[in-house]
PDB file of C-alpha atoms in Angstrom:
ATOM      1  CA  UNK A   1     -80.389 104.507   1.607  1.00 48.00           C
ATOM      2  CA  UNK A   2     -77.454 106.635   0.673  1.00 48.00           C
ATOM      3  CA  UNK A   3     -74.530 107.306   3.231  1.00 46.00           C
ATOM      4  CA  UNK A   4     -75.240 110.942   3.922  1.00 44.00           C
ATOM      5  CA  UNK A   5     -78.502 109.662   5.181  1.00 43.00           C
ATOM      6  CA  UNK A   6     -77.293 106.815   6.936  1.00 44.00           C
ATOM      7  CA  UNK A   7     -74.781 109.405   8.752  1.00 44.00           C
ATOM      8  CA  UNK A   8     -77.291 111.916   9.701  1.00 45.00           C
ATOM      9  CA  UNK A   9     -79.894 109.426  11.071  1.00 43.00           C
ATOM     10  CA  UNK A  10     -76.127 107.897  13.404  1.00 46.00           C
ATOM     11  CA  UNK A  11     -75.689 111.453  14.536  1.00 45.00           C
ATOM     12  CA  UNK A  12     -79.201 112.196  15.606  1.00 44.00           C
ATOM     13  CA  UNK A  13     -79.041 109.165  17.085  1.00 45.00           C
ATOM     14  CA  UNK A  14     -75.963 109.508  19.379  1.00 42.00           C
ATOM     15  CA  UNK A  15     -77.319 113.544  19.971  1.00 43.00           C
ATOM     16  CA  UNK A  16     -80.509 111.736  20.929  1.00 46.00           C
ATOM     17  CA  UNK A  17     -79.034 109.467  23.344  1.00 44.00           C
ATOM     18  CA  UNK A  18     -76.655 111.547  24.742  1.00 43.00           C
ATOM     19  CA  UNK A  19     -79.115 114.448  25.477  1.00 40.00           C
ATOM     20  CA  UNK A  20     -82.096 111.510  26.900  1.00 41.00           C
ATOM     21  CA  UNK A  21     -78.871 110.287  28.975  1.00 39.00           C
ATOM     22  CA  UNK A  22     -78.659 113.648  30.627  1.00 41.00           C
ATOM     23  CA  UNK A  23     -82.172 114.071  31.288  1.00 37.00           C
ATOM     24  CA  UNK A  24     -82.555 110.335  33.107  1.00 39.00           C
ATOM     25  CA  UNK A  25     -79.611 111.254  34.935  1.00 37.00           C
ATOM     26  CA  UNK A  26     -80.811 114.456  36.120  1.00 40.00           C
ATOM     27  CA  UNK A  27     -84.258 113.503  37.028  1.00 39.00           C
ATOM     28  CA  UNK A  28     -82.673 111.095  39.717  1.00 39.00           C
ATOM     29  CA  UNK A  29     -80.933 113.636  41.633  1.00 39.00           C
ATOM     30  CA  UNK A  30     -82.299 114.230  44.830  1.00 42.00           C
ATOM     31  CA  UNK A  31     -82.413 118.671  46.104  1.00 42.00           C
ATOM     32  CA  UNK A  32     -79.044 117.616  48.095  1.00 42.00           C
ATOM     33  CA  UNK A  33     -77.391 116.092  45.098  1.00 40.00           C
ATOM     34  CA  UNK A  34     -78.346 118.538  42.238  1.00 40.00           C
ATOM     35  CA  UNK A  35     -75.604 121.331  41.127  1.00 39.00           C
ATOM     36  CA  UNK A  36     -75.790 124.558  42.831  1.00 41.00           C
ATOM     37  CA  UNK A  37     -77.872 127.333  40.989  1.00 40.00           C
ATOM     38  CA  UNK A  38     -75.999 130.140  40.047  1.00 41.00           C
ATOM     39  CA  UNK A  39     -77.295 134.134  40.126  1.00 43.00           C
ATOM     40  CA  UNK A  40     -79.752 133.532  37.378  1.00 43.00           C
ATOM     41  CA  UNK A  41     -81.154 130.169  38.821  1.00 42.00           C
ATOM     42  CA  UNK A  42     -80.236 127.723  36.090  1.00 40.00           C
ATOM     43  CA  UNK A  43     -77.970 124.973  37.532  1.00 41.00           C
ATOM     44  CA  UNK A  44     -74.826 125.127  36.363  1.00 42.00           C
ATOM     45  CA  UNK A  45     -74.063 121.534  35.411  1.00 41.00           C
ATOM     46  CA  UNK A  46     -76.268 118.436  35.715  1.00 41.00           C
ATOM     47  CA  UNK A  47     -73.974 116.632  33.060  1.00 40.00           C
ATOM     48  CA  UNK A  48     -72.222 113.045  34.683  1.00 40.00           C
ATOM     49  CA  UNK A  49     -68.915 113.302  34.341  1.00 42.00           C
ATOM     50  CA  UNK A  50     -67.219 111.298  31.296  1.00 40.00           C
ATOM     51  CA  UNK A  51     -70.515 112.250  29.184  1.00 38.00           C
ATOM     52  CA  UNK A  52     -69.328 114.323  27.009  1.00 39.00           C
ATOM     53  CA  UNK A  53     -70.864 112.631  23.607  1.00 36.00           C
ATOM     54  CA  UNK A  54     -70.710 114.479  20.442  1.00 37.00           C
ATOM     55  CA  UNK A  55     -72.351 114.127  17.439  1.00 36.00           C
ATOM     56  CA  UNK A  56     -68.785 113.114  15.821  1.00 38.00           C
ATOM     57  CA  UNK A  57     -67.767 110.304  18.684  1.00 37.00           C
ATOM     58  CA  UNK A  58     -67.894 106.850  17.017  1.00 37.00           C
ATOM     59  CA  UNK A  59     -68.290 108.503  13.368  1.00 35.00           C
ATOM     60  CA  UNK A  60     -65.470 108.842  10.807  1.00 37.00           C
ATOM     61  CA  UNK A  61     -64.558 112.230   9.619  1.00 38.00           C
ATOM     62  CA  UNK A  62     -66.455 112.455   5.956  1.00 36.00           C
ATOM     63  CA  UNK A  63     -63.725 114.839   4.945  1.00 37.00           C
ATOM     64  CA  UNK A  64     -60.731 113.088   6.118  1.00 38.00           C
ATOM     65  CA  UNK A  65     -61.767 109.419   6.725  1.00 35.00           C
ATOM     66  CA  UNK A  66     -59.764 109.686  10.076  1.00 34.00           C
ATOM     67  CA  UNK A  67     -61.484 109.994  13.600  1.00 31.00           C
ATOM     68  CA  UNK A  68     -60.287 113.003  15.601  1.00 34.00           C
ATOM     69  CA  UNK A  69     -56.976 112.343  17.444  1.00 34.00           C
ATOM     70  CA  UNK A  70     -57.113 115.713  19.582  1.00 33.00           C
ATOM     71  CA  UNK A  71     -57.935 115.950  22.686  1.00 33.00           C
ATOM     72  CA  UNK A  72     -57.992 119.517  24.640  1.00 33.00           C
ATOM     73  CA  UNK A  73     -59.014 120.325  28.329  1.00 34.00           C
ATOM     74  CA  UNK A  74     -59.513 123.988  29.646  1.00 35.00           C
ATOM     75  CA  UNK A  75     -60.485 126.125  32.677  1.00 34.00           C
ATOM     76  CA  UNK A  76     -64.141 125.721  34.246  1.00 35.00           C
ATOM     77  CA  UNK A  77     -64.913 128.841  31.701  1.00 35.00           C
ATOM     78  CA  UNK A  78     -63.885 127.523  28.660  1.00 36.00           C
ATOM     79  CA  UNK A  79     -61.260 129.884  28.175  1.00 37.00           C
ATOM     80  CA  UNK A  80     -58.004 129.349  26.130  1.00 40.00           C
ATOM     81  CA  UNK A  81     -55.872 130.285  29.650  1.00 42.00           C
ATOM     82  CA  UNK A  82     -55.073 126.992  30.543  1.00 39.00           C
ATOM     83  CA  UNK A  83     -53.074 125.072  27.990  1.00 51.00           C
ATOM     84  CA  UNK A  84     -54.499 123.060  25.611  1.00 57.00           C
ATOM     85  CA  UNK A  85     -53.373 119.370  25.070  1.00 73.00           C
ATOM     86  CA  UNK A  86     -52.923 118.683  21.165  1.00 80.00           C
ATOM     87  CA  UNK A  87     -51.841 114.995  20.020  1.00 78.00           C
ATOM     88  CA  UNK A  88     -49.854 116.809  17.403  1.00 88.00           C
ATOM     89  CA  UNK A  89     -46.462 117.030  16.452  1.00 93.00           C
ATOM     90  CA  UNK A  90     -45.489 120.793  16.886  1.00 96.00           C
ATOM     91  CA  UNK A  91     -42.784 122.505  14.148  1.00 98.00           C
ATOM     92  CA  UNK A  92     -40.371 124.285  16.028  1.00 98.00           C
ATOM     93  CA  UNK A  93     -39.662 128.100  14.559  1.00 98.00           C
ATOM     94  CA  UNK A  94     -38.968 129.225  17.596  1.00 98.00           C
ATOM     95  CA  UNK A  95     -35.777 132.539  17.312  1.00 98.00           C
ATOM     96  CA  UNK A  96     -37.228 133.140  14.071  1.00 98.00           C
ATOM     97  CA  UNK A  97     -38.901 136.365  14.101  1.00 98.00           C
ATOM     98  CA  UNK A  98     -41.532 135.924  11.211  1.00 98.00           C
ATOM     99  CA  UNK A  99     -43.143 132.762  10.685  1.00 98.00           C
ATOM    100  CA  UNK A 100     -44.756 131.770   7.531  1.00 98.00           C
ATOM    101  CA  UNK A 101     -47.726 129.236   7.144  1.00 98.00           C
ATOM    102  CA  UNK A 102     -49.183 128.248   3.693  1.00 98.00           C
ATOM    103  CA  UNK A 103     -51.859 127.249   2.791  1.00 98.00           C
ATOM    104  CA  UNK A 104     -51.671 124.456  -0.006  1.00 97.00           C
ATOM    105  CA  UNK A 105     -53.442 121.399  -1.644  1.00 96.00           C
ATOM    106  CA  UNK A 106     -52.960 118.282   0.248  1.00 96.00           C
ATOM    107  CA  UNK A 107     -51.351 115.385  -1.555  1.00 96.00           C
ATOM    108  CA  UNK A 108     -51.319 112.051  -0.769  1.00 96.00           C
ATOM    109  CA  UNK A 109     -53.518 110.969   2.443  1.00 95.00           C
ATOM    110  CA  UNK A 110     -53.538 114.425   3.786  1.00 95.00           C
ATOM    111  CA  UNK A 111     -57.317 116.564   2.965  1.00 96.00           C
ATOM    112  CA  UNK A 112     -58.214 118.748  -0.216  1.00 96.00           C
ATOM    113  CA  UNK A 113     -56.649 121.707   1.517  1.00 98.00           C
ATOM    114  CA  UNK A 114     -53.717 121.797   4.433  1.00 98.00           C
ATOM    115  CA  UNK A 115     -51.730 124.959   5.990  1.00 98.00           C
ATOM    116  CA  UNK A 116     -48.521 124.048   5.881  1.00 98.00           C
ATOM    117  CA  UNK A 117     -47.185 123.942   8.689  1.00 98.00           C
ATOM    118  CA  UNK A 118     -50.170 123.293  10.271  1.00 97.00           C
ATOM    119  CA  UNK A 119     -49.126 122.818  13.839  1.00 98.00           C
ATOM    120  CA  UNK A 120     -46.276 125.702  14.836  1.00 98.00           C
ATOM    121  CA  UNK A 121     -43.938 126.179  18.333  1.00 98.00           C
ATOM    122  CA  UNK A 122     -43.248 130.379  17.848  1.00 98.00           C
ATOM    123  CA  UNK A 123     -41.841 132.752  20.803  1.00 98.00           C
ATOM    124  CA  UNK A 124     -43.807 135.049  22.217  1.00 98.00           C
ATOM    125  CA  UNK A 125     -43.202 138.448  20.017  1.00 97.00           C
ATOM    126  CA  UNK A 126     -42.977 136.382  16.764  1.00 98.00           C
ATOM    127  CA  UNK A 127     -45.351 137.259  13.757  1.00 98.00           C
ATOM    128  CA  UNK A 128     -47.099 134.583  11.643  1.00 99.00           C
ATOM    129  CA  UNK A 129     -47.698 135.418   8.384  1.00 99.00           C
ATOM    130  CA  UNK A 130     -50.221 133.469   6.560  1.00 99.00           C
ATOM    131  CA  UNK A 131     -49.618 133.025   3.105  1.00 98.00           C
ATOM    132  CA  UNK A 132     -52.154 131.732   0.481  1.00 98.00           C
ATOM    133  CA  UNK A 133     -50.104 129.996  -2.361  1.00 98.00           C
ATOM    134  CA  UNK A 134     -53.155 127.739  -3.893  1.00 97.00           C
ATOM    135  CA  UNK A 135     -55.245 130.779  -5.252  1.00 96.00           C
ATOM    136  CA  UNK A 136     -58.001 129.162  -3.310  1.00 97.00           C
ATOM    137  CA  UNK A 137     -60.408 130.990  -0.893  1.00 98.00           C
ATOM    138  CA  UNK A 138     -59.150 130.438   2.760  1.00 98.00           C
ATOM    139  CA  UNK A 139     -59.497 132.341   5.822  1.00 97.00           C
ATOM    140  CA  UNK A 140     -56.677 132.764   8.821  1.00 97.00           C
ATOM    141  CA  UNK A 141     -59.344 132.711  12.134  1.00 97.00           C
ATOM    142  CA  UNK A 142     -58.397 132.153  15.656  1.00 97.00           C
ATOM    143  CA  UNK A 143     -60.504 129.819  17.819  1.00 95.00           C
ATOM    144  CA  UNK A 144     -60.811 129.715  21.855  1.00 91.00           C
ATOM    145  CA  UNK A 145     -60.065 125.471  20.976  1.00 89.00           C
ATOM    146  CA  UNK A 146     -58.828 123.330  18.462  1.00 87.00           C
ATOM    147  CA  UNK A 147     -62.002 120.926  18.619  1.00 88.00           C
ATOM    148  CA  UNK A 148     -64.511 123.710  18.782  1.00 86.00           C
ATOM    149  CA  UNK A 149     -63.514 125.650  15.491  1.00 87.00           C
ATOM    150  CA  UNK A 150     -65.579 128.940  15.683  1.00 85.00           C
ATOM    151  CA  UNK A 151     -64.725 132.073  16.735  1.00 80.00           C
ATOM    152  CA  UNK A 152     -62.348 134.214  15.305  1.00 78.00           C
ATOM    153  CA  UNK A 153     -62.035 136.508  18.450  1.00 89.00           C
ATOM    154  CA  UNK A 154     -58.325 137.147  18.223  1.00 94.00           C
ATOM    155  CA  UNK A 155     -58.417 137.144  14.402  1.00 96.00           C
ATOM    156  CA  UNK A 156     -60.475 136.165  11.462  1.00 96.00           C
ATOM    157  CA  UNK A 157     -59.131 137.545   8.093  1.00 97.00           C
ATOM    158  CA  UNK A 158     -59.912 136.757   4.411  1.00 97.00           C
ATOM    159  CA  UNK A 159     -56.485 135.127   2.175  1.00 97.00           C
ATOM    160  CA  UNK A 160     -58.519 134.857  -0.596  1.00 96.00           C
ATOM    161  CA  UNK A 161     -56.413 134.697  -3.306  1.00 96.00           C
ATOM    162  CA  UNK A 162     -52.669 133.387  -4.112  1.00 97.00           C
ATOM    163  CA  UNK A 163     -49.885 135.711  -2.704  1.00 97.00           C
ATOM    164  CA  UNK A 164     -52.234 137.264  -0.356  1.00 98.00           C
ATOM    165  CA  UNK A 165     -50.732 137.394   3.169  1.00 98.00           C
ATOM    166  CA  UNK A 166     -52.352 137.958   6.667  1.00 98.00           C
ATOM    167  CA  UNK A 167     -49.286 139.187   9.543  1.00 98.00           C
ATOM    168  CA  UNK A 168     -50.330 138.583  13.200  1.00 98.00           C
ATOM    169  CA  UNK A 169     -48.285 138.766  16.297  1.00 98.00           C
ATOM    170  CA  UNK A 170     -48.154 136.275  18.828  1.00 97.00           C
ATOM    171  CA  UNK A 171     -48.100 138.307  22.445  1.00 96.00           C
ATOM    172  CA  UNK A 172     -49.237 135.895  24.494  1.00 95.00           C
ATOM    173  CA  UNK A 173     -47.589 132.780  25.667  1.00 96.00           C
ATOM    174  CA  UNK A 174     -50.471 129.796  25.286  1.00 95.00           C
ATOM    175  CA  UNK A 175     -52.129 128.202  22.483  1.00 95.00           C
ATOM    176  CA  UNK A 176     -53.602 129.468  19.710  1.00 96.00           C
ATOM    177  CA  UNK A 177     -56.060 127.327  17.980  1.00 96.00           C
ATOM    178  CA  UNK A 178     -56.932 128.773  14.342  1.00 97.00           C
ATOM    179  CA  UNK A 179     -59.079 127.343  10.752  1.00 97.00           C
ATOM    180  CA  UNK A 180     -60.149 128.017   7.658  1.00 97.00           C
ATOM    181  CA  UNK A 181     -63.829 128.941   8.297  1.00 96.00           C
ATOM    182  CA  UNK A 182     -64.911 127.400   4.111  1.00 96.00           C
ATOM    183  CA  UNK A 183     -62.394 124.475   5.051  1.00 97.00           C
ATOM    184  CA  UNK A 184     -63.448 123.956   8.562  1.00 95.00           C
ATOM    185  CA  UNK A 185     -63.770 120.304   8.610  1.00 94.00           C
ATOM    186  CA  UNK A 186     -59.991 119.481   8.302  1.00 96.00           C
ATOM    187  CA  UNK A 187     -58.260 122.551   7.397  1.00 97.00           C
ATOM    188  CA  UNK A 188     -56.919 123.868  11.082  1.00 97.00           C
ATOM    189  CA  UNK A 189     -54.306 123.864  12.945  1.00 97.00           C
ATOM    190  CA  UNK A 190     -52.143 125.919  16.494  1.00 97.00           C
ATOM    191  CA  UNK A 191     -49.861 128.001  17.165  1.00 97.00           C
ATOM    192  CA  UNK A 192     -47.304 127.047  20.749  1.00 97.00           C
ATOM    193  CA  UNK A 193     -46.673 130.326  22.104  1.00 97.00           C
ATOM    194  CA  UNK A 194     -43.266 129.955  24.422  1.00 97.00           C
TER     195      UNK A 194
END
């Protein structure tokens, strides 16, 4: 059996589990214990707490070979008001008033493709400029969190070839979590808005 396979049949497994967890669990709630319903009479969430299982938890990154070192909380909706928690190292460019981010090979242990800087502190009023010097097809596209790369909300523009730029202004203090939607699997990285 080849690895991809062997990887797939781990990931429906811990889906499998996680989603046969949730059921047990809610099936042994009694009416006084069961999360309220809200206007459209679905219940809001029957999930235990500290279940959140994903299809990557336990699994090495096939791109990278590294597990996932970020870890992000947010507001009951989701929503990228509340800060975001990143176990990464932050570049300070903060008082300069353009910002530029390439996007590059990687060398060495880092992936096929890296923006460089990856991880940026900016001031509130600063623009980023993305900047595609590998002639490879990348995208610049934002992302509500840095685990949950889809999106593209606040931006999502095509850098598709080297020397083209994409210029976007950072208005809002917060974080900005942003990827390469062909290079989604370890080409991403935030913006610190101070």
């Amino acid at each position: 059996m080849d690895a991809t396979r062997a990887n797939r049949r781990r990931m429906l497994a811990v889906v499998g589990g996680s989603v046969a967890s949730s059921v047990a669990f809610a099936s042994c709630l009694d009416d006084g214990q069961q999360s309220e319903e809200n206007d459209e009479g679905t219940a809001e969430n029957t999930e235990p707490a500290g279940s959140n299982v994903t299809a990557d938890d336990g699994m090495e990154d096939a791109t990278d070979g590294e597990n996932e070192k970020r870890a992000t909380e947010g507001n009951d909706e989701g929503s990228t008001d509340a800060i975001e928690e990143i176990d990464e190292e932050f570049v300070d460019r903060t008082g300069e008033e353009t910002v530029e981010i390439e996007t590059r090979e990687g060398t060495g242990d880092e992936p096929a493709f890296v923006f460089d800087p990856a991880f940026v502190r900016v001031d509130e009023g600063s623009v980023v400029e993305w900047v595609n010097t590998d002639g490879v097809f990348h995208t610049a596209t934002s992302s509500d969190s840095i685990d949950d790369r889809s999106g593209g909300e606040e931006f999502d523009e095509t850098i598709a070839s080297e020397g083209e730029t994409f210029e976007w202004e950072a208005t809002e203090a917060g974080v900005q979590p942003y990827y390469c939607s062909p290079h989604a699997g370890f080409m991403y990285g935030a913006l610190e808005i101070v």
